[in-house]
Tab-separated table of C-alpha atoms and ligand atoms in Angstrom:
chain	number	residue	atom	x	y	z
L	1	MET	CA	0.066	-0.070	0.058
L	2	GLN	CA	1.450	3.263	-0.949
L	3	SER	CA	1.635	5.558	2.010
L	4	LYS	CA	0.414	8.842	0.123
L	5	TYR	CA	-3.126	7.193	0.138
L	6	SER	CA	-3.005	6.522	3.882
L	7	LEU	CA	-3.191	8.270	6.966
L	8	ASN	CA	-0.229	7.210	9.470
L	9	LEU	CA	-1.553	6.375	13.118
L	10	GLY	CA	2.047	5.520	14.573
L	11	LYS	CA	4.875	3.079	14.445
L	12	PRO	CA	4.532	0.610	17.562
L	13	PHE	CA	7.280	-2.089	17.528
L	14	GLY	CA	8.746	-0.410	14.391
L	15	ILE	CA	5.700	-1.335	12.345
L	16	ARG	CA	4.149	1.386	10.236
L	17	VAL	CA	0.341	1.531	11.114
L	18	SER	CA	-1.956	3.254	8.827
L	19	VAL	CA	-5.497	3.555	7.539
L	20	HIS	CA	-6.310	3.469	3.809
L	21	TRP	CA	-8.495	6.545	2.491
L	22	THR	CA	-11.069	4.179	1.523
L	23	PHE	CA	-11.878	3.474	5.061
L	24	SER	CA	-13.563	6.774	5.380
L	25	LEU	CA	-15.860	5.366	2.645
L	26	LEU	CA	-16.869	2.712	5.376
L	27	ILE	CA	-17.775	5.363	7.854
L	28	VAL	CA	-19.557	7.203	5.260
L	29	TRP	CA	-21.429	4.213	4.347
L	30	ILE	CA	-22.484	3.570	7.965
L	31	VAL	CA	-23.712	6.813	8.347
L	32	ILE	CA	-26.048	6.661	5.280
L	33	MET	CA	-27.463	3.312	6.344
L	34	SER	CA	-28.094	4.714	9.971
L	35	VAL	CA	-29.805	7.805	8.524
L	36	ASN	CA	-31.652	5.582	6.323
L	37	GLN	CA	-32.928	3.557	9.129
L	38	GLY	CA	-34.065	6.778	10.851
L	39	LEU	CA	-31.608	6.575	13.568
L	40	GLY	CA	-30.697	9.409	15.764
L	41	LEU	CA	-27.199	11.009	16.345
L	42	SER	CA	-26.384	9.098	19.395
L	43	GLN	CA	-27.100	5.809	17.723
L	44	ILE	CA	-24.972	6.777	14.693
L	45	LEU	CA	-22.114	7.678	16.808
L	46	MET	CA	-22.596	4.410	18.657
L	47	HIS	CA	-22.441	2.364	15.353
L	48	ILE	CA	-19.217	4.296	14.315
L	49	LEU	CA	-17.814	3.699	17.656
L	50	PHE	CA	-18.507	0.094	17.376
L	51	VAL	CA	-16.819	-0.107	13.927
L	52	LEU	CA	-13.804	1.681	15.233
L	53	THR	CA	-13.407	-0.633	18.313
L	54	LEU	CA	-13.886	-3.673	15.810
L	55	PHE	CA	-10.997	-2.300	13.529
L	56	ALA	CA	-8.567	-1.842	16.799
L	57	CYS	CA	-9.526	-5.411	17.021
L	58	VAL	CA	-8.387	-6.105	13.523
L	59	VAL	CA	-5.329	-4.120	14.011
L	60	LEU	CA	-4.288	-6.405	17.183
L	61	HIS	CA	-5.013	-9.367	14.952
L	62	GLU	CA	-2.503	-7.925	12.418
L	63	PHE	CA	-0.115	-7.425	15.222
L	64	GLY	CA	-0.392	-11.077	16.037
L	65	HIS	CA	0.745	-12.163	12.573
L	66	SER	CA	3.422	-9.455	12.655
L	67	LEU	CA	5.129	-10.071	16.057
L	68	MET	CA	4.943	-13.711	15.640
L	69	ALA	CA	6.573	-13.386	12.255
L	70	ILE	CA	9.262	-11.057	13.613
L	71	LYS	CA	9.948	-13.336	16.451
L	72	LEU	CA	10.734	-16.087	13.855
L	73	GLY	CA	13.292	-14.078	11.969
L	74	GLY	CA	10.820	-12.176	9.421
L	75	LYS	CA	10.528	-8.517	8.702
L	76	VAL	CA	7.310	-6.422	8.814
L	77	GLN	CA	7.009	-3.131	7.072
L	78	SER	CA	3.533	-1.934	7.822
L	79	ILE	CA	-0.117	-2.685	8.726
L	80	THR	CA	-2.776	-0.994	6.606
L	81	LEU	CA	-6.356	-0.918	7.462
L	82	LEU	CA	-8.735	-1.201	4.578
L	83	PRO	CA	-12.689	-1.381	4.802
L	84	ILE	CA	-12.309	-5.181	4.284
L	85	GLY	CA	-9.950	-5.639	7.007
L	86	GLY	CA	-6.156	-5.329	7.634
L	87	ILE	CA	-3.170	-6.123	5.473
L	88	ALA	CA	0.308	-6.713	7.286
L	89	SER	CA	2.987	-6.349	4.896
L	90	ILE	CA	5.580	-9.096	5.794
L	91	THR	CA	8.509	-8.335	3.637
L	92	GLU	CA	10.421	-11.367	4.804
L	93	MET	CA	8.586	-14.375	5.707
L	94	PRO	CA	10.050	-17.258	7.740
L	95	GLU	CA	10.642	-20.107	5.310
L	96	ARG	CA	9.871	-23.169	7.188
L	97	ALA	CA	6.181	-24.605	6.847
L	98	TRP	CA	5.897	-24.784	10.908
L	99	ASP	CA	6.895	-21.121	10.983
L	100	GLU	CA	4.410	-20.052	8.522
L	101	PHE	CA	1.602	-22.209	10.482
L	102	MET	CA	2.650	-20.307	13.665
L	103	VAL	CA	2.546	-16.747	11.846
L	104	SER	CA	-0.987	-17.564	10.233
L	105	ILE	CA	-2.600	-18.850	13.532
L	106	ALA	CA	-1.213	-15.961	15.746
L	107	GLY	CA	-3.644	-13.439	14.183
L	108	PRO	CA	-6.855	-15.561	14.815
L	109	LEU	CA	-5.557	-16.330	18.207
L	110	VAL	CA	-5.385	-12.713	19.055
L	111	ASN	CA	-9.133	-12.549	18.377
L	112	VAL	CA	-9.671	-15.725	20.443
L	113	VAL	CA	-8.113	-14.189	23.463
L	114	ILE	CA	-10.091	-10.705	22.987
L	115	ALA	CA	-13.139	-12.695	22.711
L	116	ALA	CA	-12.318	-14.632	25.891
L	117	LEU	CA	-11.565	-11.673	27.866
L	118	LEU	CA	-15.052	-9.935	26.798
L	119	TRP	CA	-16.620	-13.044	27.822
L	120	LEU	CA	-15.040	-12.759	31.368
L	121	TYR	CA	-15.887	-9.091	31.370
L	122	ILE	CA	-19.349	-9.936	30.655
L	123	ASP	CA	-19.760	-12.850	32.976
L	124	ILE	CA	-18.091	-10.873	36.038
L	125	PHE	CA	-19.079	-7.399	35.761
L	126	HIS	CA	-21.671	-6.753	33.314
L	127	GLY	CA	-24.729	-7.558	35.326
L	128	VAL	CA	-27.163	-8.104	32.471
L	129	GLY	CA	-27.518	-11.730	31.520
L	130	ILE	CA	-27.195	-12.350	27.556
L	131	ASP	CA	-30.821	-13.692	27.785
L	132	GLN	CA	-32.087	-10.193	29.081
L	133	MET	CA	-30.148	-8.121	26.155
L	134	GLU	CA	-32.017	-6.593	23.234
L	135	PHE	CA	-30.211	-6.882	20.011
L	136	GLY	CA	-32.296	-4.703	17.839
L	137	ARG	CA	-29.577	-2.131	17.670
L	138	ILE	CA	-25.981	-1.734	19.375
L	139	THR	CA	-26.335	-0.223	22.790
L	140	ALA	CA	-24.089	0.430	25.719
L	141	THR	CA	-25.360	-2.774	27.337
L	142	ASN	CA	-24.961	-5.157	24.470
L	143	PHE	CA	-21.857	-3.641	22.971
L	144	PRO	CA	-19.427	-6.007	24.765
L	145	PHE	CA	-21.233	-8.888	23.648
L	146	ILE	CA	-21.552	-7.993	20.037
L	147	LEU	CA	-18.028	-7.141	19.935
L	148	MET	CA	-17.301	-10.682	21.247
L	149	THR	CA	-19.290	-12.115	18.644
L	150	ALA	CA	-17.834	-10.130	15.839
L	151	ASN	CA	-14.406	-11.229	16.959
L	152	LEU	CA	-15.558	-14.797	16.962
L	153	PHE	CA	-16.880	-14.214	13.487
L	154	ILE	CA	-13.515	-12.658	12.527
L	155	VAL	CA	-11.728	-16.120	13.836
L	156	ALA	CA	-14.377	-18.302	11.931
L	157	PHE	CA	-14.045	-16.262	8.616
L	158	ASN	CA	-10.220	-16.289	8.686
L	159	LEU	CA	-10.248	-19.954	9.045
L	160	ILE	CA	-11.876	-20.727	5.797
L	161	PRO	CA	-9.225	-22.233	3.878
L	162	ALA	CA	-9.368	-19.679	1.115
L	163	PHE	CA	-5.742	-18.836	0.583
L	164	PRO	CA	-4.267	-16.271	0.744
L	165	LEU	CA	-6.788	-15.750	3.827
L	166	ASP	CA	-5.120	-17.003	7.137
L	167	GLY	CA	-7.044	-20.439	6.972
L	168	GLY	CA	-5.501	-21.015	3.492
L	169	ARG	CA	-1.992	-20.359	4.753
L	170	LEU	CA	-2.570	-22.655	7.458
L	171	PHE	CA	-3.812	-25.358	5.085
L	172	ARG	CA	-0.768	-24.693	2.714
L	173	SER	CA	1.562	-24.999	5.673
L	174	ILE	CA	0.207	-28.176	6.588
L	175	LEU	CA	0.452	-29.387	3.142
L	176	SER	CA	4.033	-28.215	2.594
L	177	LEU	CA	5.079	-30.420	5.515
L	178	ASN	CA	4.682	-33.257	2.953
L	179	MET	CA	5.254	-31.700	-0.423
L	180	ASP	CA	7.410	-28.924	-1.879
L	181	LYS	CA	6.026	-25.650	-1.316
L	182	LEU	CA	5.144	-24.572	-4.995
L	183	LYS	CA	3.031	-27.629	-5.273
L	184	ALA	CA	1.343	-26.891	-2.058
L	185	THR	CA	0.749	-23.401	-2.947
L	186	ARG	CA	-0.973	-24.362	-6.239
L	187	ILE	CA	-3.157	-26.906	-4.450
L	188	ALA	CA	-4.183	-23.964	-1.856
L	189	LYS	CA	-4.584	-21.277	-4.590
L	190	ASP	CA	-6.934	-23.896	-6.567
L	191	ILE	CA	-9.029	-24.175	-3.391
L	192	GLY	CA	-8.859	-20.371	-2.474
L	193	GLN	CA	-10.117	-19.437	-5.896
L	194	VAL	CA	-13.279	-21.988	-5.594
L	195	PHE	CA	-13.874	-20.229	-2.232
L	196	ALA	CA	-13.385	-16.931	-3.853
L	197	ILE	CA	-15.969	-17.569	-6.395
L	198	LEU	CA	-18.363	-18.818	-3.743
L	199	PHE	CA	-17.739	-15.432	-1.733
L	200	ILE	CA	-18.426	-13.366	-4.875
L	201	LEU	CA	-21.927	-15.521	-5.488
L	202	ALA	CA	-22.846	-15.203	-1.797
L	203	GLY	CA	-22.246	-11.198	-1.945
L	204	LEU	CA	-24.485	-10.910	-4.752
L	205	PHE	CA	-27.244	-12.194	-2.423
L	206	PHE	CA	-26.088	-11.217	1.090
L	207	ASN	CA	-23.351	-8.721	1.704
L	208	PRO	CA	-21.571	-6.480	-0.952
L	209	PHE	CA	-18.446	-6.710	0.996
L	210	LEU	CA	-18.331	-10.352	0.308
L	211	ILE	CA	-17.681	-9.542	-3.273
L	212	ILE	CA	-14.828	-7.439	-2.617
L	213	ILE	CA	-13.434	-10.246	-0.412
L	214	GLY	CA	-13.990	-12.585	-3.287
L	215	PHE	CA	-12.162	-10.620	-5.819
L	216	PHE	CA	-9.310	-9.929	-3.185
L	217	VAL	CA	-8.884	-13.569	-2.776
L	218	LEU	CA	-9.047	-14.651	-6.256
L	219	LEU	CA	-6.390	-12.092	-7.409
L	220	GLY	CA	-4.389	-12.495	-4.319
L	221	ALA	CA	-4.205	-16.159	-4.706
L	222	LYS	CA	-3.201	-15.932	-8.308
L	223	ALA	CA	-0.737	-13.189	-7.611
L	224	GLU	CA	1.096	-15.075	-4.755
L	225	TYR	CA	1.272	-18.324	-6.774
L	226	GLU	CA	2.848	-16.341	-9.685
L	227	MET	CA	5.317	-15.025	-7.114
L	228	MET	CA	5.971	-18.451	-5.739
L	229	LYS	CA	6.753	-19.871	-9.259
L	230	TYR	CA	9.293	-16.942	-9.747
L	231	LYS	CA	10.883	-17.366	-6.375
L	232	ASP	CA	11.157	-21.355	-7.183
L	233	VAL	CA	13.297	-20.460	-10.135
L	234	LEU	CA	15.164	-17.334	-9.259
L	235	LYS	CA	16.276	-18.080	-5.753
L	236	ASN	CA	18.859	-20.194	-7.215
L	237	TYR	CA	20.635	-17.496	-9.369
L	238	LYS	CA	22.191	-14.348	-8.444
L	239	VAL	CA	22.125	-10.733	-10.024
L	240	GLY	CA	25.774	-11.164	-11.222
L	241	ASP	CA	24.347	-14.126	-13.245
L	242	ILE	CA	22.228	-12.064	-15.712
L	243	VAL	CA	23.833	-8.529	-15.267
L	244	LYS	CA	23.975	-6.584	-18.570
L	245	THR	CA	27.552	-5.663	-18.918
L	246	GLU	CA	26.808	-4.192	-22.721
L	247	TYR	CA	24.701	-1.249	-22.551
L	248	GLU	CA	24.278	2.301	-24.385
L	249	THR	CA	26.441	4.967	-22.788
L	250	LEU	CA	25.739	8.644	-23.127
L	251	ASP	CA	27.615	11.531	-21.676
L	252	GLU	CA	25.700	13.612	-18.959
L	253	ASN	CA	26.313	16.939	-21.198
L	254	GLU	CA	24.593	15.406	-24.414
L	255	THR	CA	21.193	16.411	-25.227
L	256	LEU	CA	17.821	14.900	-24.928
L	257	GLY	CA	17.462	15.117	-28.576
L	258	THR	CA	20.450	12.685	-29.189
L	259	ALA	CA	19.238	10.314	-26.538
L	260	ALA	CA	15.727	10.289	-28.406
L	261	ASP	CA	17.445	9.614	-31.661
L	262	LYS	CA	19.210	6.654	-30.311
L	263	LEU	CA	16.622	5.271	-28.301
L	264	ALA	CA	14.838	3.517	-31.490
L	265	HIS	CA	17.989	1.515	-31.758
L	266	ILE	CA	18.509	0.017	-28.319
L	267	TYR	CA	16.918	-2.975	-26.693
L	268	ASP	CA	17.377	-1.487	-23.167
L	269	ARG	CA	14.689	0.466	-21.387
L	270	GLY	CA	17.290	3.378	-20.951
L	271	PHE	CA	20.768	4.498	-20.939
L	272	VAL	CA	23.676	4.486	-18.661
L	273	VAL	CA	25.019	8.106	-18.313
L	274	THR	CA	28.744	8.746	-17.781
L	275	SER	CA	30.559	11.772	-16.407
L	276	GLU	CA	34.124	12.296	-17.594
L	277	GLY	CA	34.023	8.283	-18.561
L	278	LYS	CA	32.538	7.397	-15.112
L	279	TYR	CA	29.191	6.099	-14.273
L	280	ALA	CA	26.972	8.949	-13.227
L	281	GLY	CA	23.401	7.895	-13.344
L	282	LEU	CA	20.669	6.415	-15.556
L	283	LEU	CA	18.466	7.941	-18.260
L	284	THR	CA	15.249	5.906	-18.273
L	285	LYS	CA	12.727	6.171	-21.026
L	286	SER	CA	10.586	7.544	-18.514
L	287	ASP	CA	13.109	10.424	-17.544
L	288	LEU	CA	13.687	11.000	-21.327
L	289	ILE	CA	9.830	11.327	-21.993
L	290	LYS	CA	9.386	13.746	-19.089
L	291	GLY	CA	12.595	15.549	-19.965
L	292	LEU	CA	11.722	16.363	-23.339
L	293	SER	CA	8.008	17.605	-22.536
L	294	THR	CA	9.761	20.097	-19.997
L	295	HIS	CA	13.224	20.778	-21.368
L	296	GLY	CA	12.689	20.213	-25.083
L	297	LYS	CA	15.281	18.602	-27.408
L	298	GLU	CA	18.100	20.919	-26.278
L	299	GLY	CA	17.602	19.919	-22.804
L	300	LEU	CA	20.673	18.194	-21.097
L	301	ILE	CA	20.710	14.707	-19.919
L	302	LYS	CA	22.157	15.706	-16.432
L	303	ASP	CA	19.168	17.897	-15.687
L	304	VAL	CA	16.749	15.017	-16.235
L	305	MET	CA	18.544	11.988	-15.394
L	306	SER	CA	18.151	9.551	-12.387
L	307	LYS	CA	21.033	9.778	-10.281
L	308	ASN	CA	19.742	8.527	-7.011
L	309	ILE	CA	18.511	4.773	-8.242
L	310	GLU	CA	19.804	2.496	-5.488
L	311	ALA	CA	22.088	0.100	-6.970
L	312	ILE	CA	21.602	-3.754	-6.590
L	313	GLY	CA	24.503	-5.906	-5.369
L	314	ALA	CA	25.791	-8.490	-7.999
L	315	GLY	CA	25.817	-11.045	-5.154
L	316	ILE	CA	22.153	-10.756	-4.088
L	317	SER	CA	19.528	-13.439	-5.101
L	318	LEU	CA	17.692	-12.773	-8.404
L	319	PHE	CA	14.332	-13.155	-6.622
L	320	ASP	CA	15.125	-10.736	-4.028
L	321	ALA	CA	16.254	-8.202	-6.992
L	322	TYR	CA	13.121	-9.043	-9.012
L	323	ARG	CA	10.902	-8.122	-5.878
L	324	GLU	CA	12.771	-4.773	-5.263
L	325	ILE	CA	12.695	-3.736	-8.881
L	326	HIS	CA	8.923	-4.702	-9.059
L	327	LYS	CA	8.191	-2.794	-5.881
L	328	LYS	CA	9.890	0.353	-6.727
L	329	ARG	CA	8.808	0.325	-10.368
L	330	TYR	CA	12.020	0.996	-11.995
L	331	ASP	CA	12.842	0.562	-15.695
L	332	ILE	CA	16.366	-0.208	-14.953
L	333	VAL	CA	18.601	-0.578	-12.081
L	334	PRO	CA	22.327	-0.210	-11.960
L	335	VAL	CA	24.290	-3.264	-10.500
L	336	GLU	CA	27.454	-2.806	-8.386
L	337	LYS	CA	30.115	-5.188	-7.640
L	338	ASN	CA	32.693	-4.464	-4.848
L	339	GLY	CA	31.217	-0.903	-4.920
L	340	GLU	CA	31.801	-0.318	-8.277
L	341	PHE	CA	29.200	0.024	-11.058
L	342	SER	CA	29.393	-2.877	-13.182
L	343	GLY	CA	26.345	-2.970	-15.405
L	344	ILE	CA	22.599	-2.774	-15.434
L	345	ILE	CA	19.559	-4.961	-14.863
L	346	ASP	CA	16.081	-4.663	-15.504
L	347	LEU	CA	12.461	-6.539	-15.138
L	348	GLU	CA	12.305	-7.567	-18.557
L	349	SER	CA	15.578	-9.515	-18.671
L	350	ILE	CA	14.751	-11.094	-15.370
L	351	ASN	CA	11.256	-12.195	-16.957
L	352	GLU	CA	12.851	-13.602	-20.097
L	353	PHE	CA	15.456	-15.406	-17.971
L	354	PHE	CA	12.844	-16.883	-15.702
L	355	ILE	CA	10.627	-18.066	-18.911
L	356	ILE	CA	13.834	-19.817	-20.378
L	357	ARG	CA	14.933	-21.417	-17.313
L	358	LYS	CA	11.361	-22.850	-16.716
L	359	ALA	CA	10.894	-23.996	-20.236
L	360	MET	CA	14.294	-25.929	-19.966
L	361	GLY	CA	12.589	-27.512	-16.795
V	401	ZN	ZN1	-4.997	-12.740	9.601
């Protein structure tokens, strides 16, 4: 999730917690539904309070996953709240099947604990028995009970084996105890997509949120399986294995017009720019297009080139490089070896490498 569309809430345990802007649509939706039902202001506020409290439980759920992942050696960048739930962006996941099991179960377990605490609270302090509560609308009296039920619902829903929901991850981790992870992912993905279609169908009749969740599962399962296939091949190679050491070079004092004329004759998605014969940066196609529209043909390369694209080490795994380049949406990236510029790499050449290796079996 890009942070410019999200509101930062803080950074506990080094994990950035933010709310995506679409979350405000959920609040608007609640207000509209409440007004339509003819509810008063205090009732509307009660509904909003309930949803905010419920989403606080969702954040704790994501912290369950995140802190377990960190404990087992993983890395977590952020937790983002969306109207359909939370997403923990775990950038490095522990590899072993049992670790994945622990990370996946930790989230739902948090909601079990919350539900148990609410149950204790209701039992000891509340004074009003469940049989005496009214459930027509949310009130201060039935609030903790409905919150407890909602937490149990989160647990039940997340345990459906619809990969990449928690239940699907649990299922995959159990499968991958006995088979290789790629195959386990494929089976989990297929089952996840069946559930996704069921969610979408059910959503048409019951709750439109199920449609969104259905699409989320459908696309998420496919994306993760594709990523897994890449990983399976690319983890065995290093950036240095496919770094391009032949590339087009331009001096930083040449014009954008010269670059534009040359562009048609090259395969790469940009040029290596030098200053007095030494590497100085890259001129990507998008730099060039942007530069031409602001500076014109006579503009100089040095004024529009990318000087700060972080170089990737020749020794890092090709899969890590792929993820990095993908995430930052670069056209091309410089590669360094022993602190010196040694060539370039781009997504296209990684893709080609992947396809060829895969075809070779
Ligand atoms: Zn979860």
